[in-house]
Structure formats: structure tokens, C-alpha cells
Amino acid sequence: MSRILIIEDDPLLSKMYKTKFTSEGFEVETAEDGEIGLKIAMEGKPDFVILDIMMPKLSGIEFLKRLRQNQVGADVPVIVLSNLSEKKEMEEARRLGVKEYLIKSSLTPKDIVEKVKEYLSPMGYSGGAIS
Amino acid sequence: MSTFVDDKEFKRLAVELYKKNLDLFNANRTLTILQKLYQIMAATFKMEDLSQQYIDTIVSDMQFLSGAVVVKYPEDNFFRVVGLTKSRPNLESLALLGGNLSDIKVSYDDEKNVAVAAYKSRKRMYTDRLGDVLTFVEDANEIGKIEKITGIKSTVAYPIIFGARVLGSFLVSMGVEEKQLSPTDNQILGKVATVFGVAMDRIMLYQNLQRVNEKLKELDAQKNEFISLAAHELRAPMTAIKGYLSMILDGDAGKIPGTAIGFLKEAVDGNDRLIRLVNNMLNVSRIEEGRMVYQMGVVNLKQVARSVFNEFAVSAKDKRLQYELEMPESLLDLVYVDQDRIYEVVANLISNAVKYTDVGTVKVRLSQSSPHIIRLEVIDSGRGISPEEQKRIFGKFVRLESSAGKTVGTGLGLYISKLLVEKFGGRIGVVSSLGKGSSFWFELPVKRSL
Ligand SMILES: Nc1ncnc2c1ncn2[C@@H]1O[C@H](COP(=O)(O)OP(=O)(O)O)[C@@H](O)[C@H]1O
Ligand SMILES: [Mg+2]
């Protein structure tokens, strides 16, 4: 069973993604800001991280920077799931090695679960890599 | 036969000629100075610049010793010096008084002051005492010194009037008594005062306009910020609604009856519309503020046109429209744009044509009048757009009355399209007349090679 960490400050969305991932057989942990997210990620390395960008305390970008600095988190796969589609954040996230930068409002929970499953499948992701 | 003129007649004619010549000379002098003043007016937008240049022109063209301009702004009760002849004696005198022109204030109640008197009476005023000009100088000795330095014997003050309002006064000083001023000089000064009024009013209007403009810009920025903030806040709950509805539709909550599925799909559509609206609003501020991410690349416009055309084929068919795509094979159609964004532009135009046309045809046409430019047109047989409406239609949030109640939309499609096309170095427009359909078009520069 894959362990997934959802870092999302909006409780409504966090609960929804947790429900969906749980029903799809994932073991889910949630964090309501980047700081808590970082702590959980460091304690027990998750198989996958779903990361929001605009969050209190520690933004998604700051989270990524600290995660990548640490050996434990250097290669944890991350998908950014944000409603923020600003050039600056997108480029930074890409530089920090995220798998994808997805826009929340254009995807359903099912779409997201499918993305994650593809990355976790032993064959690897079959779609095109992002540059 | 020759004309013979006797001596007396000759003298008379000579005097006549001299007088006429003098008149002409004076008229010429008047015209020259007025023309200079008009030229200054056209090129000047600051009160101090205008006043200084005006008083310099008057003093040097009419050979006065010195001149000054004072203005009374509505905000307070003082006259301020906005122009003063920068002659050596004047500068010396100014140094004597502390050196700073902007420190000189004359109270509105100081009616002994010749400039204030002219302002209040709206009449030309004069004085042979410098003390009536420098009423703000308390020490009589100082005034005496300044009299010596400057050689000023008399000063004439004119009110600067525009319409019903008095804006200030200007003064000219000379080394002789006031009564030695010639009638022509007085005439010229009267005309100068009139031009001064027009020019000063223009500057005050301009200053007001700038203030209002600044205020408006501030308000607009505040409004944009509010829209962005509201839009951001709306997205999370809308995403949740979309998510839960999709989970129910996917069967995550168990089996649901067919009618419920129908209702839920309607709810999904409504919510998607909201999401589009909010995204559009955010995109607008992103484009306007230059924060948009453009993935520029060489794009095949024919391919874009074809795929957008296909996307709307179903809705065109639903409305029983004749739906056509005209695309000559030989086109040079490579353009340097952001593919998704140009797709958005074409989609806006085609979706409008289909949305706002009830019967007849919608035709998408690519053409080329020169090898450097490619043109895409979306031609419909809808209600058409009047010339007045055409002027507004590419504006932000503009929807025409005819469509406001009947169709759904945000009035942002054409606005965004215009911003984008212009960003990509192209032009966008519409050709239409009421009742005769519309043709929305855009043109982009052709990229010749990769
Ligand atoms: N092809 C067309 N025929 C007639 N009216 C049109 C057409 N395209 C646009 N309009 C008018 O221009 C307005 C602005 O269009 P647009 O910016 O796309 O906003 P929206 O379609 O969301 O209202 C529309 O509301 C409609 O009144
Ligand atoms: Mg539209």
C-alpha cells in the first residue's frame, strides 16, 4: 500500500482528496501547511507528495526547497496541485524537480489519483516527461 | 499726362504714410508677441514654466525692467509667485529678502498690494511706489535698497481672468512713471492679459485632469486587486464542488438513479461555467499586469484553425447552422505565438459566431494578401453590430444589450483576444453592419523559417 502525503491548507479540499485517495486504497496523511508537511515528510518518507503552493507558514515552494536540501526528501516524487498558475512559481517548482504542476480547478480527484497511480506503477509514467 | 504733387500735399502724404507705417509696426509688434505666447501655451503643461516663459517674453519684447506672475489656488488664501524676471538686479534683491521665491506669500486680504488689488477689482491697477508691490517686506529700508538696485519707478498689475474666474495677476515694472506708458503698450498688455487667462486656465484644467487621472488609476488598481482576491477565494470551493460532483457521478457514493445523474451533470456544467469565468478574470489581470506565462513557439495556424473548427462543429450542427472552413492549401501559415493562447483566441471568435447566430452560416476563412501576413476571419450571418457598438465591443466586460439577457457570457472573450493578438504582434477587428452579419478577423505576422 502506497503512502501519500497531501499538503493542502483548505480543509474542504484536503478532506475531499483524502477521501478519494483512501477509497482508492492509499494510506493518506494530510498537513495543513508547509511546516507540518515538512515535519511529516522527514519523519516517515512518503511514497508521493501532493503539494499546494499558496499556504500559510511555509509556502509550497519553500517546502520544496527544504525537502530537496535534505537527503530523505531529495528524491521524493511530488505533484504540485495549485490554483496558482504564475510563471514564477511554475518555473521554480520545475527547477525543484516536481513531476507535474497541475491546476486544481481543472481536474477531478479521479484525474489526480490516476496521475499518481501512473507514476507509482512499476512501468513508470507512460506519458511525456515535463521539461 | 503725369501726376503732379505739390509740396504741401507731399508733406501731408508723408505724414499719413508715417502714421500708417507706425500702425502697421504696432500691429506687427502685437501679433509677434501674441504668437509667441500661443506657441508657449501649446508646449507647456506646468504653471511655473508657463508663467516664467510668459513674463520673460513680455518683459523682453516690450522692454520693461522686470515682471512677475502670481497665482491664487483655491486651496488656501495666499498668492504665490510663479514667475519672476531673472535679471541681475532682481536676483540681488531676492537675495536681500532671503533668497527663496517660493517662500514669498501674499495674503488674500492684503489689499494694499497692487497685484491683490488688480485680482479683486478685476481691473488694471498701477502704483508708483515699490512698497505697494513688496507689501510682504516690512522693513522700509529694504524697499529703498531694492528701489535703488532695480531702478523701478512704477508697476502695472493686470488680473489674469478666464470666463468668470480670476486666476492670478501679472505685473510689469519700469524705470519711468506709469503715465509714460504708450497707448499701444497698454493695448498690447490688455491683449496679453486675455491670452494669459486662456493659457493659465488650460494649465489648471490639465493639472486637475492629472489629479483625477491619478485617482482613477489608483481606484482601478484597487478594483483589479479586489477581483483577483475574490477570484482566488472562489476557486477552492468551486474545485470542491466539482470534485464531489464528479465523485458522485463516478459512483464513489454508490449507485444513483438516472434522473439524479442528469441533474448532477447540469450542476457540473454550471460549476464549470463559474470556474471559467473566474479563470478568465484572473487571466485578464495576469495579462494586464504582465504576469502571464507565454510559451512562445512557431505554430501552424491552419492546424489550430482546423482543430478549433472541429471543436465547435457539434454546437453549430445543433443550431442547424451551415458551418464551413475555407483554407487554401498554399498558405504560409507559421506564426510565432503561444499555441494555447492563440487557440483560445480562435475559440473565442468561433464560439461567439455560433453563439450569436440563430440562422444561416458561420464560416471560418484563412487568407493571405501578402506573404508576410496571415488573416483569419470568422464570418457569420447573425444580427450584426452597429458602428457605435463596434467601438466598444473589444472593451473589458462589454456585452451588447441584445445578448445580455438571452445568452451567457462574461464580456471578456474579445477583450482577452485583443490583448493576446496584440501581444503576438498582430491586429484584431470586426467588419459588420446591423442586420448583415459580422466578420471578426485577426492578422498575424508570418514566420518565414524556424
Ligand atoms: N459574432 C457576433 N455577432 C454579434 N454579436 C457579437 C458577436 N461576437 C460578440 N458579440 C457581442 O460582443 C459581446 C462581447 O463578446 P465577448 O467578449 O466574447 O463576451 P461574451 O461572449 O462572453 O459575452 C457579446 O456579449 C455580444 O454581445
Ligand atoms: Mg465570447
JSON list of C-alpha atoms in Angstrom, two decimals, chain B residues 5-13:
[
{"chain": "B", "resi": 5, "resn": "VAL", "atom": "CA", "xyz": [2.06, 116.56, -56.40]},
{"chain": "B", "resi": 6, "resn": "ASP", "atom": "CA", "xyz": [2.83, 119.88, -54.82]},
{"chain": "B", "resi": 7, "resn": "ASP", "atom": "CA", "xyz": [5.00, 120.31, -51.77]},
{"chain": "B", "resi": 8, "resn": "LYS", "atom": "CA", "xyz": [2.18, 120.67, -49.22]},
{"chain": "B", "resi": 9, "resn": "GLU", "atom": "CA", "xyz": [0.36, 117.67, -50.50]},
{"chain": "B", "resi": 10, "resn": "PHE", "atom": "CA", "xyz": [3.59, 115.73, -50.42]},
{"chain": "B", "resi": 11, "resn": "LYS", "atom": "CA", "xyz": [4.13, 116.54, -46.74]},
{"chain": "B", "resi": 12, "resn": "ARG", "atom": "CA", "xyz": [0.60, 115.56, -45.89]},
{"chain": "B", "resi": 13, "resn": "LEU", "atom": "CA", "xyz": [1.04, 112.25, -47.65]}
]
